[in-house]
CSV table of C-alpha atoms in Angstrom, one decimal:
chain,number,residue,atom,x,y,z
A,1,UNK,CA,99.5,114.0,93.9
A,2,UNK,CA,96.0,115.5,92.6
A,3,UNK,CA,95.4,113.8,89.3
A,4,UNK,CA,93.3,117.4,88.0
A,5,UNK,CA,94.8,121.0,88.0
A,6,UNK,CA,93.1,123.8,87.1
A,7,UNK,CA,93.7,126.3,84.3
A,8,UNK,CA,95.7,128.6,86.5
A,9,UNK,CA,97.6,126.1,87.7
A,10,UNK,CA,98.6,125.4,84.4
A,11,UNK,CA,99.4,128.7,83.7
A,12,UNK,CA,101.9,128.9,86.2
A,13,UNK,CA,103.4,125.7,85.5
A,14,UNK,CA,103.6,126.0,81.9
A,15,UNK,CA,105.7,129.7,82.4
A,16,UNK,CA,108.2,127.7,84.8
A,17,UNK,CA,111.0,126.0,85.2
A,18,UNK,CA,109.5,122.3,84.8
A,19,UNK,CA,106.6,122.9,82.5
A,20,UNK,CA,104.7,119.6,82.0
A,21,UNK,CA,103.8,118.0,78.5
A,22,UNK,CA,100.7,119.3,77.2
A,23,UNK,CA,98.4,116.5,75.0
A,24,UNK,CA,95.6,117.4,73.4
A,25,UNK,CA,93.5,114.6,72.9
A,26,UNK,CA,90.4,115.9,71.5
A,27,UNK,CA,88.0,113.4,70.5
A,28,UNK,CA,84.0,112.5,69.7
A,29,UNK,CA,82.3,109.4,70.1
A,30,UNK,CA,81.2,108.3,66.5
A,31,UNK,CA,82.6,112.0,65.1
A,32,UNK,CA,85.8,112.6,63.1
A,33,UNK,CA,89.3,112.4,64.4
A,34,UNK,CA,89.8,116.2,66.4
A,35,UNK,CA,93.0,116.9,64.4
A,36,UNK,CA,91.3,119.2,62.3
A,37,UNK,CA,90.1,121.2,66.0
A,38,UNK,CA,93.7,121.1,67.1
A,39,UNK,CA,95.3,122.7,64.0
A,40,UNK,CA,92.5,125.7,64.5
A,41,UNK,CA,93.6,126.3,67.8
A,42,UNK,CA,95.4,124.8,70.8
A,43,UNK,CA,96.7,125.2,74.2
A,44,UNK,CA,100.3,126.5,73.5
A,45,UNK,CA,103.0,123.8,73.0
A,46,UNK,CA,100.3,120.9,73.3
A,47,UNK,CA,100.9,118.3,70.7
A,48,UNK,CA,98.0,116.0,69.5
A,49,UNK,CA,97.8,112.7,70.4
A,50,UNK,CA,94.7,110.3,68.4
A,51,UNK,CA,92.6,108.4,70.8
A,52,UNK,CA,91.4,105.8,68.3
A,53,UNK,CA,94.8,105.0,66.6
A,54,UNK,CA,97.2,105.8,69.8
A,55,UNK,CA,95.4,105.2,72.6
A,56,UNK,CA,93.8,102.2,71.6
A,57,UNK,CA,94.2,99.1,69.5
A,58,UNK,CA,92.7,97.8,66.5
A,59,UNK,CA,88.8,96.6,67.3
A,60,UNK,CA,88.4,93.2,66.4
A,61,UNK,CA,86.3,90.5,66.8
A,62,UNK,CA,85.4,89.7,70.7
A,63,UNK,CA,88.3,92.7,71.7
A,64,UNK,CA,85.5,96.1,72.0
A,65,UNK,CA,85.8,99.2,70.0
A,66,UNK,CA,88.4,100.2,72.1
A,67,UNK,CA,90.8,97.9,73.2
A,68,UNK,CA,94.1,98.9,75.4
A,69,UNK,CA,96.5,99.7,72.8
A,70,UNK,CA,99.7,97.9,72.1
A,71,UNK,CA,102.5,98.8,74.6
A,72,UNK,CA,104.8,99.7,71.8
A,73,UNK,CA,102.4,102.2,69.9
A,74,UNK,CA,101.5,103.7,72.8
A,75,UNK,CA,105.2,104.3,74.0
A,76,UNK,CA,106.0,105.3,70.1
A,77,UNK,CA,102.9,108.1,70.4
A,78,UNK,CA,104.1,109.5,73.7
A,79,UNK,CA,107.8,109.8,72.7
A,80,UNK,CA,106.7,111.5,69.5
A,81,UNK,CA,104.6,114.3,72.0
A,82,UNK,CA,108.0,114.4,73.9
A,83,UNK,CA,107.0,112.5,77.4
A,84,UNK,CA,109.9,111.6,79.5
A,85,UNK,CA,109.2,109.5,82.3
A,86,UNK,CA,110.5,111.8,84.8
A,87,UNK,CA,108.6,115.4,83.4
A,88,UNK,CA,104.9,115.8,84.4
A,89,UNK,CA,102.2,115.4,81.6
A,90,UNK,CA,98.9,117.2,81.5
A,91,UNK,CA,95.6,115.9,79.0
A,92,UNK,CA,92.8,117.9,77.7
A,93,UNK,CA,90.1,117.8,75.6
A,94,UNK,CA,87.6,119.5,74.2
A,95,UNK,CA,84.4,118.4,76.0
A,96,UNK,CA,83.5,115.9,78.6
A,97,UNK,CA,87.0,115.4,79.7
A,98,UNK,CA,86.3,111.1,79.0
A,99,UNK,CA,89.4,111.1,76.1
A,100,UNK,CA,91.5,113.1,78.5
A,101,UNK,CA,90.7,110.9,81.1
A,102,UNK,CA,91.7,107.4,78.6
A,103,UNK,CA,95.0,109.2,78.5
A,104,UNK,CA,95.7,109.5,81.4
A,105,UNK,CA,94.3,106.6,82.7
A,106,UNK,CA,96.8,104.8,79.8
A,107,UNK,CA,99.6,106.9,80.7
A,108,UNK,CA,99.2,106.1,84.3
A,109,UNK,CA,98.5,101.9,84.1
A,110,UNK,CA,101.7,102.1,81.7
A,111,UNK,CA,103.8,103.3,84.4
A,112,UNK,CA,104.0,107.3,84.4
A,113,UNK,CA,103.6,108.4,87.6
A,114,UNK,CA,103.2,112.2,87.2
A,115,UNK,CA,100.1,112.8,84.6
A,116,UNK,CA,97.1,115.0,85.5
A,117,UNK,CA,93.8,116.5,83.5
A,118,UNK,CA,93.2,119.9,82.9
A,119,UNK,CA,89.6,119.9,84.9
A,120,UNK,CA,87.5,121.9,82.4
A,121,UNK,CA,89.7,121.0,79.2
A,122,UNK,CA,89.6,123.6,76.6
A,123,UNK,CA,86.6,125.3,77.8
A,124,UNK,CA,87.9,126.1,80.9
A,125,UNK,CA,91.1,127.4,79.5
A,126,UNK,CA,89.5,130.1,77.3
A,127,UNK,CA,87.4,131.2,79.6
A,128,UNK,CA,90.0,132.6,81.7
A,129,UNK,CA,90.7,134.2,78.5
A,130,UNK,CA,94.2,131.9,78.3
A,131,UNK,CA,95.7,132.3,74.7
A,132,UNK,CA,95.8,129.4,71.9
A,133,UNK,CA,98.4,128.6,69.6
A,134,UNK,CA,97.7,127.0,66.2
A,135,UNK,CA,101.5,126.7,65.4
A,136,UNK,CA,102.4,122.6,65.6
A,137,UNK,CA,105.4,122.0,67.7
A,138,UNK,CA,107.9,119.1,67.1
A,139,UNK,CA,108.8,118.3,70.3
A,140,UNK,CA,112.3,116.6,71.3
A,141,UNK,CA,111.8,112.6,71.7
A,142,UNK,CA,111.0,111.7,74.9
A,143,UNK,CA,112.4,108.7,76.8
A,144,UNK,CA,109.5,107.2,78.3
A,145,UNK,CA,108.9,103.1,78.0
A,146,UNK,CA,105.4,101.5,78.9
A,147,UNK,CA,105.4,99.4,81.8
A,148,UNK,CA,102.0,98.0,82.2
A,149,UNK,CA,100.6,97.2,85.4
A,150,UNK,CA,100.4,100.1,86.8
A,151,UNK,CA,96.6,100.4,87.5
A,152,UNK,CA,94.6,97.3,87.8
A,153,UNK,CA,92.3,96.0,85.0
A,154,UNK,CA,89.4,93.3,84.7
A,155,UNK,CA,88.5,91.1,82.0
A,156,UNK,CA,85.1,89.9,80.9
A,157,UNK,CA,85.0,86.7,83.5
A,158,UNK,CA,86.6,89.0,86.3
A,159,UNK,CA,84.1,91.7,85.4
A,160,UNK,CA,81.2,89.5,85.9
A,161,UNK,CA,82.2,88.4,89.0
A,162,UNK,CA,82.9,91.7,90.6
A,163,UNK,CA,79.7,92.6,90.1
A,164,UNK,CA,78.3,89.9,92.6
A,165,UNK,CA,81.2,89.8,94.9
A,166,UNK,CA,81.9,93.7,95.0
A,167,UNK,CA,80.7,96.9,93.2
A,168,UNK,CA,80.7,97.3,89.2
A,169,UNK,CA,79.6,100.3,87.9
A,170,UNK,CA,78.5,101.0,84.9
A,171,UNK,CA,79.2,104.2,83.7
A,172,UNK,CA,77.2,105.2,80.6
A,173,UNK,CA,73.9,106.9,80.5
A,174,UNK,CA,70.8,105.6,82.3
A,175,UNK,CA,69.0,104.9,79.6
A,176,UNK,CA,71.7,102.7,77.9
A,177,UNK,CA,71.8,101.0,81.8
A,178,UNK,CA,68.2,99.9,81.5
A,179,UNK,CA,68.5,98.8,77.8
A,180,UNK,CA,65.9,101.1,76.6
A,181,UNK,CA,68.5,102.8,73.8
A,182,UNK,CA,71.6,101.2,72.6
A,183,UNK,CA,73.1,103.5,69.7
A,184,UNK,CA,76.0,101.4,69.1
A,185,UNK,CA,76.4,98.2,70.3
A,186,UNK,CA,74.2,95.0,69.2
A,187,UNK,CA,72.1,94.0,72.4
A,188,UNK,CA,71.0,96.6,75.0
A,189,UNK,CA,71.0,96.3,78.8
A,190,UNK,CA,73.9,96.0,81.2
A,191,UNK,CA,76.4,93.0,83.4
A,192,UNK,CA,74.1,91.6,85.7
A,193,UNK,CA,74.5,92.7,89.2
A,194,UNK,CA,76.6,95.9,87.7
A,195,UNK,CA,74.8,99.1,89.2
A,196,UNK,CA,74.2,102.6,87.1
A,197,UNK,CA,76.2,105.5,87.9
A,198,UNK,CA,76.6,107.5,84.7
A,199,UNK,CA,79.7,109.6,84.4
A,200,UNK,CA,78.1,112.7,83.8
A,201,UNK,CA,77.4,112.5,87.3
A,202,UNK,CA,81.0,112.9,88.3
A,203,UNK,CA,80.8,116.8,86.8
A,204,UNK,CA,79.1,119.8,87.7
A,205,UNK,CA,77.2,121.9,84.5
A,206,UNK,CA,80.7,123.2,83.4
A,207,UNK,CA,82.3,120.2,83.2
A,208,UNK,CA,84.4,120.4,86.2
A,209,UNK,CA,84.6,117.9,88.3
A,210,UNK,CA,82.8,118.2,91.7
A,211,UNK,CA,84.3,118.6,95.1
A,212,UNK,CA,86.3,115.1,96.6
A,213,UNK,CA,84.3,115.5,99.3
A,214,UNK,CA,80.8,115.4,96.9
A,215,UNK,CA,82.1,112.4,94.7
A,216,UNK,CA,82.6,110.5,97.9
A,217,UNK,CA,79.2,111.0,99.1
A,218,UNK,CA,78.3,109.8,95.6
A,219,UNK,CA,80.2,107.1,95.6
A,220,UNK,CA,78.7,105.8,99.0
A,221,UNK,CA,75.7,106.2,98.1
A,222,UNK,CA,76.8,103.1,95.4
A,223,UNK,CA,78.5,101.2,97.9
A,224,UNK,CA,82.0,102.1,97.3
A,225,UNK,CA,84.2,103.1,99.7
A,226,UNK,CA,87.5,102.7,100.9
A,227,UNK,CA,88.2,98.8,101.2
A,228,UNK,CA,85.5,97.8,99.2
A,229,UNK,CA,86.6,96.4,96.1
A,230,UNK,CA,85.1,98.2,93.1
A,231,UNK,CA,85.4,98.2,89.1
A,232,UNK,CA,83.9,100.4,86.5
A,233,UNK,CA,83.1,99.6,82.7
A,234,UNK,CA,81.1,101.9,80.1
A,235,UNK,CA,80.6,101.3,76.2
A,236,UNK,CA,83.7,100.9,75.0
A,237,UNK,CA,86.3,101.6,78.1
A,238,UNK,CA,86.5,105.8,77.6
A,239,UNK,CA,84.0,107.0,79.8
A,240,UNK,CA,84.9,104.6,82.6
A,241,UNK,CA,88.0,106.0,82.7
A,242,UNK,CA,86.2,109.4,83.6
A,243,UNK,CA,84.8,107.4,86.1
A,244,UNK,CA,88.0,106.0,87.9
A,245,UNK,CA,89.4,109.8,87.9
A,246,UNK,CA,86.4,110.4,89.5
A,247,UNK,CA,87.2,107.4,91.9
A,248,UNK,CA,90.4,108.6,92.1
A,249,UNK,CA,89.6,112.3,93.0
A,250,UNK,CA,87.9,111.0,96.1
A,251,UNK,CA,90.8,108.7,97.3
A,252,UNK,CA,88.7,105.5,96.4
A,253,UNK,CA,91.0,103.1,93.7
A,254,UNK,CA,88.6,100.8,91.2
A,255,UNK,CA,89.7,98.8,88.3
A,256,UNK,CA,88.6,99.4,84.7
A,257,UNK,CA,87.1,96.6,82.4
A,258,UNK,CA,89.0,98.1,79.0
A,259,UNK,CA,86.3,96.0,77.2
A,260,UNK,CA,83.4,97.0,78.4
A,261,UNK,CA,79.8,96.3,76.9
A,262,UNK,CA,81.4,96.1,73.4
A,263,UNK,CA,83.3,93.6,74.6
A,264,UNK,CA,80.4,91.6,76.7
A,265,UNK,CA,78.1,91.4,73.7
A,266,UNK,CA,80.6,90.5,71.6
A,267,UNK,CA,79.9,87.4,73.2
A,268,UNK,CA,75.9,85.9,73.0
A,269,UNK,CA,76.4,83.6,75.4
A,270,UNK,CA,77.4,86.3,78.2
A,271,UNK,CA,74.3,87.0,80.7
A,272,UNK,CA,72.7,90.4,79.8
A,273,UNK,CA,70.5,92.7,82.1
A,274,UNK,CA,68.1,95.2,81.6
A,275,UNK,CA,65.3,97.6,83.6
A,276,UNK,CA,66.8,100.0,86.7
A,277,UNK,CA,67.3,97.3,89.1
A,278,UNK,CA,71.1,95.6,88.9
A,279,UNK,CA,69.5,92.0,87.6
């Protein structure tokens, strides 16, 4: 199954028989909850979903700024939006398509085995001059229970050791990569032996994503192909979730490390990296 469909797809699907679960996950790095974005205007039906309180867990000391979330909240928010385990689901957002991504990267590691993201989010939906909808739906309960293990995750120590005996890659910007900025977290720099390939890269100018056959040329370029055995991490375990749709996209599977470099530094005794060159 394709993990993206288009706005035309979801047209059609959303006028049929089965039409999938819309979530609107709208969400900013360091910029207020999008609840206020939803209520102006939303894909019809969609029902919003909070990133920072549903999708993840508390931050906390040596956990990242956004940890996986507890099974239970996570089932609680996705009954409350009306998933069933058995009825497709489809994420947007209004921008680079990372909090759609977390979602369905969640929604997929806790078992759901139908969940796709509108490639474009928002944008792309309005430009094919597609209506929104600001009336708030209350959706029936759905039935769906977490399951996690569905997609494979790393921890700090396994982290750190992929990126010797495999491929890491480190999903935020460049500049973050070589240590030269660091807006939010305390030390700069990046996991030793980890390799840069920021996220944006996945997308082409309107926030698509690019052709299978272009991400796995990308992808190769970075040593990860199929058999090869490949993780991703970012700031705080969004973006790299981007990143493993990307992965996905292109038939290549790669584990996330939810933690991240919010989670490394958290640490002062973890190795730390900086400059272009992976150590």
């Amino acid at each position: 199954m394709n993990a993206i469909i288009t706005a035309s797809e979801l047209a059609g699907e959303s006028a049929g028989q089965r039409p999938p679960v819309l979530l609107d996950v709208r969400w900013e790095l360091g910029g207020p909850p999008g609840r206020s974005a939803y209520e102006a205007g939303h894909l019809p039906s969609a029902v919003y979903v909070d990133l920072d309180t549903e999708l993840a867990g508390p931050a906390g000391e040596g956990r990242g700024r956004h940890p996986l979330p507890d099974p239970e909240v996570l089932g609680a928010a996705m009954r409350r939006a009306g998933v069933d385990s058995g009825r497709p689901v489809v994420a947007y957002d209004g921008g680079l398509g990372w909090a759609a991504a977390r979602a369905w990267w969640l929604l997929r590691w806790a078992g759901h085995g139908d969940v796709r993201v509108l490639d474009g989010g928002l944008a792309a939906w309005t430009a094919e001059g597609r209506p929104l909808s600001t009336e708030v739906p209350s959706p029936a309960g759905g039935d769906f229970t977490p399951r996690p293990g569905g997609l494979p995750v790393l921890g700090a120590d396994d982290a750190g050791a992929l990126a010797r005996a495999g491929v890491l890659l480190d999903a935020r910007a460049g500049e973050r990569y070589r240590g030269e900025v660091e807006p939010i977290d305390p030390v700069g720099g990046h996991i030793p032996g980890a390799l840069s390939a920021p996220t944006t890269d996945n997308c082409t100018s309107d926030g698509r994503f690019r052709p299978a056959a272009e991400l796995r040329a990308r992808f190769a370029e970075l040593g990860v192909e199929e058999g090869v055995n490949a993780g991703v991490y970012c700031g705080s375990g969004v973006s790299a979730a981007h990143e493993i749709l990307a992965l996905t996209i292109a038939g290549i599977p790669a584990s996330l490390y939810p933690g991240s470099w919010s989670e490394w530094t958290a640490d002062p005794t973890r190795p730390v990296a900086t400059g272009p060159t992976p150590n």
